[in-house]
XYZ file of C-alpha atoms in Angstrom:
392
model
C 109.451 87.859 103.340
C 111.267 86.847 106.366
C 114.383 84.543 105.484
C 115.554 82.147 107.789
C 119.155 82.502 108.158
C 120.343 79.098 106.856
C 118.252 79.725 103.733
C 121.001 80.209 101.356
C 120.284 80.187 97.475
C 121.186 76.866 95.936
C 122.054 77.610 92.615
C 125.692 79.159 91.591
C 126.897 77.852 88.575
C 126.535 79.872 84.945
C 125.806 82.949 86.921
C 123.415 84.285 88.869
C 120.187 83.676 86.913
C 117.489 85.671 88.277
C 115.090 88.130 86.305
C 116.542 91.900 86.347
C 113.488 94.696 87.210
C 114.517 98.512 87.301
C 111.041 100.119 87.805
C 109.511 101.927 90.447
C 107.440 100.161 92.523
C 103.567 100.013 94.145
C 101.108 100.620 97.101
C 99.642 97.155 95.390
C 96.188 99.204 94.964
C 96.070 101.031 92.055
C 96.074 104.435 93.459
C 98.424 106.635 95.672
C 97.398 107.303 99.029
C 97.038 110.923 97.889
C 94.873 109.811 95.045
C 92.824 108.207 96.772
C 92.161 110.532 99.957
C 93.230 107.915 102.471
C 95.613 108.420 104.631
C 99.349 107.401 103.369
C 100.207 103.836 103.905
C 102.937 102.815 105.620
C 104.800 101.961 102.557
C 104.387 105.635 100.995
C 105.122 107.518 104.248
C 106.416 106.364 107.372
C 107.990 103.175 105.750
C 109.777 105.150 103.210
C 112.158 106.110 105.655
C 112.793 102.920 106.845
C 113.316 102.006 103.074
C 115.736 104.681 103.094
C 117.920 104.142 106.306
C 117.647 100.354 105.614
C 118.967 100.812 102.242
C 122.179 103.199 103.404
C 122.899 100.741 105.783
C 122.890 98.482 103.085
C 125.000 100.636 101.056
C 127.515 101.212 103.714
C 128.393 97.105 104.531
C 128.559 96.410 100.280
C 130.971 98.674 100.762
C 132.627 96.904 102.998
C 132.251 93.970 100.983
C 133.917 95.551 98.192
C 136.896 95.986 99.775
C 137.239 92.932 101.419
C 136.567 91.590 97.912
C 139.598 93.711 96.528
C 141.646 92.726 99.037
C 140.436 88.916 98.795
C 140.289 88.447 102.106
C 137.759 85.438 102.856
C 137.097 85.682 106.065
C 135.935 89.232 106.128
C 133.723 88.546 102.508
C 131.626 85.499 104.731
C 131.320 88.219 107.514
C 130.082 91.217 105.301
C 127.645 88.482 103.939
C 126.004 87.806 106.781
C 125.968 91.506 107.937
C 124.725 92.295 104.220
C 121.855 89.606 105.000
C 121.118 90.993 108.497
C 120.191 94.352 107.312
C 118.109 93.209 104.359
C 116.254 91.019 106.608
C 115.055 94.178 108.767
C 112.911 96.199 106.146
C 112.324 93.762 102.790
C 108.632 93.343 104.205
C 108.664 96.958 103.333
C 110.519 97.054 100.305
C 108.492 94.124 98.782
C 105.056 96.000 99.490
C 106.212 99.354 98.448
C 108.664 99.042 95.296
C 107.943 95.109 94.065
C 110.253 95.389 91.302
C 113.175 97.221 93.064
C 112.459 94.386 95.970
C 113.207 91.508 93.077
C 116.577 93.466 91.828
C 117.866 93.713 95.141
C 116.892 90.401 96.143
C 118.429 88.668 93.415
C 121.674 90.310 93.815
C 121.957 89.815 97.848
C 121.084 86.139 97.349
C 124.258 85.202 96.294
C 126.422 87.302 98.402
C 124.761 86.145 101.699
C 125.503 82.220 99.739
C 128.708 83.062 99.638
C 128.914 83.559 103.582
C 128.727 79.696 103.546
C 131.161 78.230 100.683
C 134.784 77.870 102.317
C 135.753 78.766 97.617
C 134.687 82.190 96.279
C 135.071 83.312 93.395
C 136.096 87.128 94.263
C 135.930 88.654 90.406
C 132.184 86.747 90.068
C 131.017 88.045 93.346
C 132.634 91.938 93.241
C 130.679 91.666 90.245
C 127.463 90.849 92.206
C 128.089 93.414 94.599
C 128.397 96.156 92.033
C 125.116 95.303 90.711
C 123.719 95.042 93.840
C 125.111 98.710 94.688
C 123.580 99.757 91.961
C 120.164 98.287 93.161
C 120.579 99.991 96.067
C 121.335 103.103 94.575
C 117.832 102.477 92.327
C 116.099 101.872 95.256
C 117.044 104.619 97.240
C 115.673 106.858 94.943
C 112.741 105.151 93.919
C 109.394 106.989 94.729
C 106.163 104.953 95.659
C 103.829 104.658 92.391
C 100.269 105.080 91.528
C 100.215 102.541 88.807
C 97.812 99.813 89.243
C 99.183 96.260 89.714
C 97.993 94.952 86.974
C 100.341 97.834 84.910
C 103.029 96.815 87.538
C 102.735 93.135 86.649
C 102.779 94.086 82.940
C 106.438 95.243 83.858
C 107.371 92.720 84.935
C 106.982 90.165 82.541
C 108.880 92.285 80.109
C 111.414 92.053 82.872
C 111.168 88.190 82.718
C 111.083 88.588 78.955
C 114.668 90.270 79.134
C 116.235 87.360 81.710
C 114.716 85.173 78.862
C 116.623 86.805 76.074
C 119.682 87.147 78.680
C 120.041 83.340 79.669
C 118.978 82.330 75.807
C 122.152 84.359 74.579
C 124.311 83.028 77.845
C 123.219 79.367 76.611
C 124.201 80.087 73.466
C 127.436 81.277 74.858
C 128.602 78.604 76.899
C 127.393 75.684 74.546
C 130.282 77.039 72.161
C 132.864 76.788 74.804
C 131.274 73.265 75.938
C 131.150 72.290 72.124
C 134.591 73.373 71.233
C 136.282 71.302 74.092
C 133.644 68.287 73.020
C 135.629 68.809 69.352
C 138.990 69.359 71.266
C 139.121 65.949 72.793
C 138.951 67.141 76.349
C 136.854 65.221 78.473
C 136.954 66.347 81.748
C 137.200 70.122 80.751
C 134.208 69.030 78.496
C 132.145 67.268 81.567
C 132.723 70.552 83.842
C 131.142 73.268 80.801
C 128.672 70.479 80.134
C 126.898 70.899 83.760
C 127.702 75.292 83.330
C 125.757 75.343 80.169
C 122.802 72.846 81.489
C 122.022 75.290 84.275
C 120.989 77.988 81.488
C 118.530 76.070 79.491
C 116.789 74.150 82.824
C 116.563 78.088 84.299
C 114.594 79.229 81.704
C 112.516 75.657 80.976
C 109.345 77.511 82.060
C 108.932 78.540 78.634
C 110.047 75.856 76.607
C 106.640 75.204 75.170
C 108.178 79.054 73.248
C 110.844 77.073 71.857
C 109.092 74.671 69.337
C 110.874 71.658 67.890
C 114.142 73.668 69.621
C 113.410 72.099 72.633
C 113.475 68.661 71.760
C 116.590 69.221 69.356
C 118.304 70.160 72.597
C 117.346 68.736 75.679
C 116.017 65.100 74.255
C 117.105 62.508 76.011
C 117.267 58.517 74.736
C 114.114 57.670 75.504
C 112.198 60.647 73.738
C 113.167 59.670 70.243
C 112.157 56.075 68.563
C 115.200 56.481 66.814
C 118.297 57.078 67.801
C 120.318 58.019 64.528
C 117.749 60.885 64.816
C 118.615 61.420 68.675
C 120.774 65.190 69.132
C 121.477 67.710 71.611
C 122.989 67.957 75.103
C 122.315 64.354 76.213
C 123.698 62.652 73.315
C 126.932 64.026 73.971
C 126.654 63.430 77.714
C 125.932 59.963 77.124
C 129.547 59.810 74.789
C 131.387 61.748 78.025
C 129.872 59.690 80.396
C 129.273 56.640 79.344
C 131.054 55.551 75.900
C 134.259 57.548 77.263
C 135.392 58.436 73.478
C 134.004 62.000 71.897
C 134.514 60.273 68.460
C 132.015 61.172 65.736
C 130.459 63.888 68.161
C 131.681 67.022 66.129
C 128.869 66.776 64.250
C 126.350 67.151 67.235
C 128.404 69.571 68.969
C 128.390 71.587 65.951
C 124.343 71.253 65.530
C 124.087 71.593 69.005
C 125.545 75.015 68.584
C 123.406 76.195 66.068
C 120.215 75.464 67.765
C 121.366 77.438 70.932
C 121.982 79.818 68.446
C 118.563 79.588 66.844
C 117.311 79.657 70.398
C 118.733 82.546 71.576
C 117.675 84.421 67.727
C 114.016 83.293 68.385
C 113.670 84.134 71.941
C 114.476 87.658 70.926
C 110.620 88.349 69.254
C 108.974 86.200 72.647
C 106.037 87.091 74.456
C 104.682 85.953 77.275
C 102.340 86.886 80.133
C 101.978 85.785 83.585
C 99.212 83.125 83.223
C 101.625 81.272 80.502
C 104.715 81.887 82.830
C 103.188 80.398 85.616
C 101.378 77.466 83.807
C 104.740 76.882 82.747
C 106.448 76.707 86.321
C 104.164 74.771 87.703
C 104.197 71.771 84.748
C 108.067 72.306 85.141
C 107.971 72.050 89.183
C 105.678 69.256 88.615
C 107.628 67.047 86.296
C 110.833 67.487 88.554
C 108.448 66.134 91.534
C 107.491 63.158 89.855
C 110.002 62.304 86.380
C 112.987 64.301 87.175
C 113.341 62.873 90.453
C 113.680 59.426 89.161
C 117.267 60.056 87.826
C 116.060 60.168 84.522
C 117.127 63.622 83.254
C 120.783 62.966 83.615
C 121.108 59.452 83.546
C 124.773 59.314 82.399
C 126.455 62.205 84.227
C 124.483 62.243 87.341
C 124.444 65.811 87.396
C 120.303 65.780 88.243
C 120.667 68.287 91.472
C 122.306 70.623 89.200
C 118.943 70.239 86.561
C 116.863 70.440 89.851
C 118.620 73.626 91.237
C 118.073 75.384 87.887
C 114.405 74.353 87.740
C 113.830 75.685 91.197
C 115.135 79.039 90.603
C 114.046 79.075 87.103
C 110.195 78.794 88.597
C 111.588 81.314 91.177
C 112.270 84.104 89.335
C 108.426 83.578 87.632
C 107.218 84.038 91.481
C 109.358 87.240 91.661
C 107.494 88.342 88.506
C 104.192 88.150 89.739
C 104.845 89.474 93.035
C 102.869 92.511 92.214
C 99.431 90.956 91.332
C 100.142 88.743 94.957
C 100.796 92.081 97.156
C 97.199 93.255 95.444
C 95.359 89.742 96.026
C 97.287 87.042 98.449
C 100.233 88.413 100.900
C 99.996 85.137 102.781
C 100.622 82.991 99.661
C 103.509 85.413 98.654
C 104.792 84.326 102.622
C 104.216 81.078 101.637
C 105.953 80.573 98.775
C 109.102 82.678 99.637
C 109.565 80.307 102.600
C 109.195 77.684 100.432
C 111.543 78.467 98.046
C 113.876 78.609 100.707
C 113.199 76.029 102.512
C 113.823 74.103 99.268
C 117.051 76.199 98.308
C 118.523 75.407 101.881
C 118.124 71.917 101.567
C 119.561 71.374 98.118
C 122.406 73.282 99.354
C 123.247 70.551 101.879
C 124.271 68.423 98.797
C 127.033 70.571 97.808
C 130.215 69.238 98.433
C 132.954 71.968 97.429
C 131.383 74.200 95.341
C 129.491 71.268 93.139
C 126.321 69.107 93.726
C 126.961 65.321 94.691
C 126.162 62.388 91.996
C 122.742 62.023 91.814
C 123.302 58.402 92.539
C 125.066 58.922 96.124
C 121.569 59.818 97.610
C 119.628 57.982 99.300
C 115.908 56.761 99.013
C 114.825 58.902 101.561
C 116.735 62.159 100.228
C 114.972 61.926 97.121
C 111.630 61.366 98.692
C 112.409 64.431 100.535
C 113.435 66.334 97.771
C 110.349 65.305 96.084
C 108.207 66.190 98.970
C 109.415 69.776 98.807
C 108.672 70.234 95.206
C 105.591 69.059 96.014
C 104.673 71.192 98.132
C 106.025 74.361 95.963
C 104.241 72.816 93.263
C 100.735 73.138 95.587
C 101.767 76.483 95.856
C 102.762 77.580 92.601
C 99.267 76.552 91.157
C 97.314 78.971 93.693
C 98.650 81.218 92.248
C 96.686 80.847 89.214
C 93.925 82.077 90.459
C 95.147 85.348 91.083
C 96.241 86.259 87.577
């Protein structure tokens, strides 16, 4: 899936908050080319070796990376990003057909370091983090053998992959709202307003399942208008609406204290979840949706403006659901699969435009015809999102 090279991922804050895959990947039809008495596809034979040069290469500039990290120097980090980038854009066609799930690993993890390539801040200890993993996704891959399981068993792997970044970013939420909660009972506004947008990105990533989280949801992520009374009214935008607009945290220990045991509920009950790929992507595409056409009003973040941040999260939430069912779209639609990664990018690129050192600009700085634009595009990945239904 051919990147453009201004196609950098939009999303940064809370992580990196893709779904994790670790197993071996697929000729997409069921059968090895042994199995099957035709002659070896390209993936299996010939393009295994240029999975395997590709991927030293690979190997050699994160190394590179790593010690430019080390050393912090930032102007050799943005160039082995690029380099990084360059390689992987030379043989992922042939990692995504052959090993699907070591494709999404990698992929996730070389996202962020070609990002970073653009940002004039880096974190150094967040990203030599990154480029561990993705070392060690390199090292998976270059061992990885082609496999003769069928797509649909492939697919079956990875939702339980999708299950785990579930349980991962349910825990993380859980996480951060403490630290966002104990500066909201602190007294510390702006300290407060800066975890407030960390932690949002965490719940909005994995909002393609919050039909999973039962009256959790609401308890949350409701915002004024969803309750008839607001006495009753809790969760994240309650609080914003005290940092933001009342100015004064006082009474709101005993939300941020609620607030933290429904994470923590959250992050208990997402442990037992399961999903498949029909109810994953039914849930992207409602989620995709609603940011075209609600979230896109302003409405989401009404008192802290932080909407871009919500939208980023959505996007790559209803990302990492296309990177789960890129198995069952090598089988049945490659074009759609070209489709949508462009799209994703395309959509990724231009939210990144609206980040101004390191964070998103106010929601209310844009103008009409950026948000008609930015609706447009989720639109259109919307469109796309739902043909894949019919694949699954």
């Amino acid at each position: 899936m051919k990147k453009r090279a201004q196609a950098l991922t939009a999303l940064s804050l809370g992580g990196i908050l893709l779904l994790s895959a670790c197993s071996s990947g697929s000729t997409g039809t069921g059968e090895s080319a042994a199995d099957s008495g035709a002659a070896p596809s390209s993936a299996a034979a010939g393009g295994n070796q240029a999975v395997l040069d590709g991927t030293t290469k690979m190997k050699e500039q994160t190394s590179k990376l790593q010690d430019a990290l080390a050393k912090k120097d930032l102007a050799e980090v943005k160039q082995q990003g690029k380099a990084i980038n360059d390689i992987w854009l030379s043989y992922e066609n042939t990692v995504r057909t052959a090993f699907p799930l070591e494709y999404t690993e990698v992929e996730k993890h070389e996202i962020p370091i070609f990002s970073a390539s653009a940002y004039d801040k880096v974190d150094f200890d967040a990203l030599a983090a990154t480029a561990q993993k993705l070392m060690q996704a390199l090292e998976a891959l270059q061992q990885a053998k082609p496999s003769s399981s069928s797509s649909s068993e492939l697919l079956d792997k990875a939702v339980a992959n999708y299950e785990a970044f579930v349980k991962e970013q349910a825990k993380a939420l859980a996480d951060s709202t403490k630290v966002f909660a104990g500066l909201v009972k602190s007294g510390d506004m702006e300290a407060a307003k800066a975890e407030y947008t960390k932690a949002r990105v965490y719940f909005e990533t994995i909002e393609p399942v919050a039909e999973s989280f039962g009256d959790l949801d609401p308890r949350i992520d409701a915002r004024l208008a969803d309750v008839e009374n607001e006495s009753e009214w809790t969760g994240y935008h309650r609080i914003e609406k005290a940092l933001w607009a009342d100015k004064s945290l006082a009474g709101m220990d005993v939300y941020a204290d609620q607030l933290v045991k429904d994470t923590e509920e959250l992050a208990a009950k997402v442990q037992d979840i399961k999903l498949d790929a029909k109810t994953m992507v039914a849930g992207a595409i409602e989620l995709i949706n609603e940011a075209a056409t609600s979230k896109i009003t302003g409405e989401e973040e009404i008192y802290s403006k932080s909407d871009l941040v919500d939208l980023a999260a959505n996007v790559e939430g209803s990302k990492t659901v296309y990177l789960a069912i890129i198995p069952a779209l090598n089988e049945h639609n490659t074009e759609l699969a070209d489709k949508l990664d462009k799209q994703f990018q395309d959509m990724e690129a231009m939210l990144l435009t609206y980040r101004k050192s390191g964070d998103y600009v106010a929601y209310d700085k844009l103008t009409t015809d950026q948000i008609r634009e930015i609706s447009d595009k989720l639109s259109q990945l919307s469109e796309l999102m739902t043909q894949t239904a019919a694949i699954l």
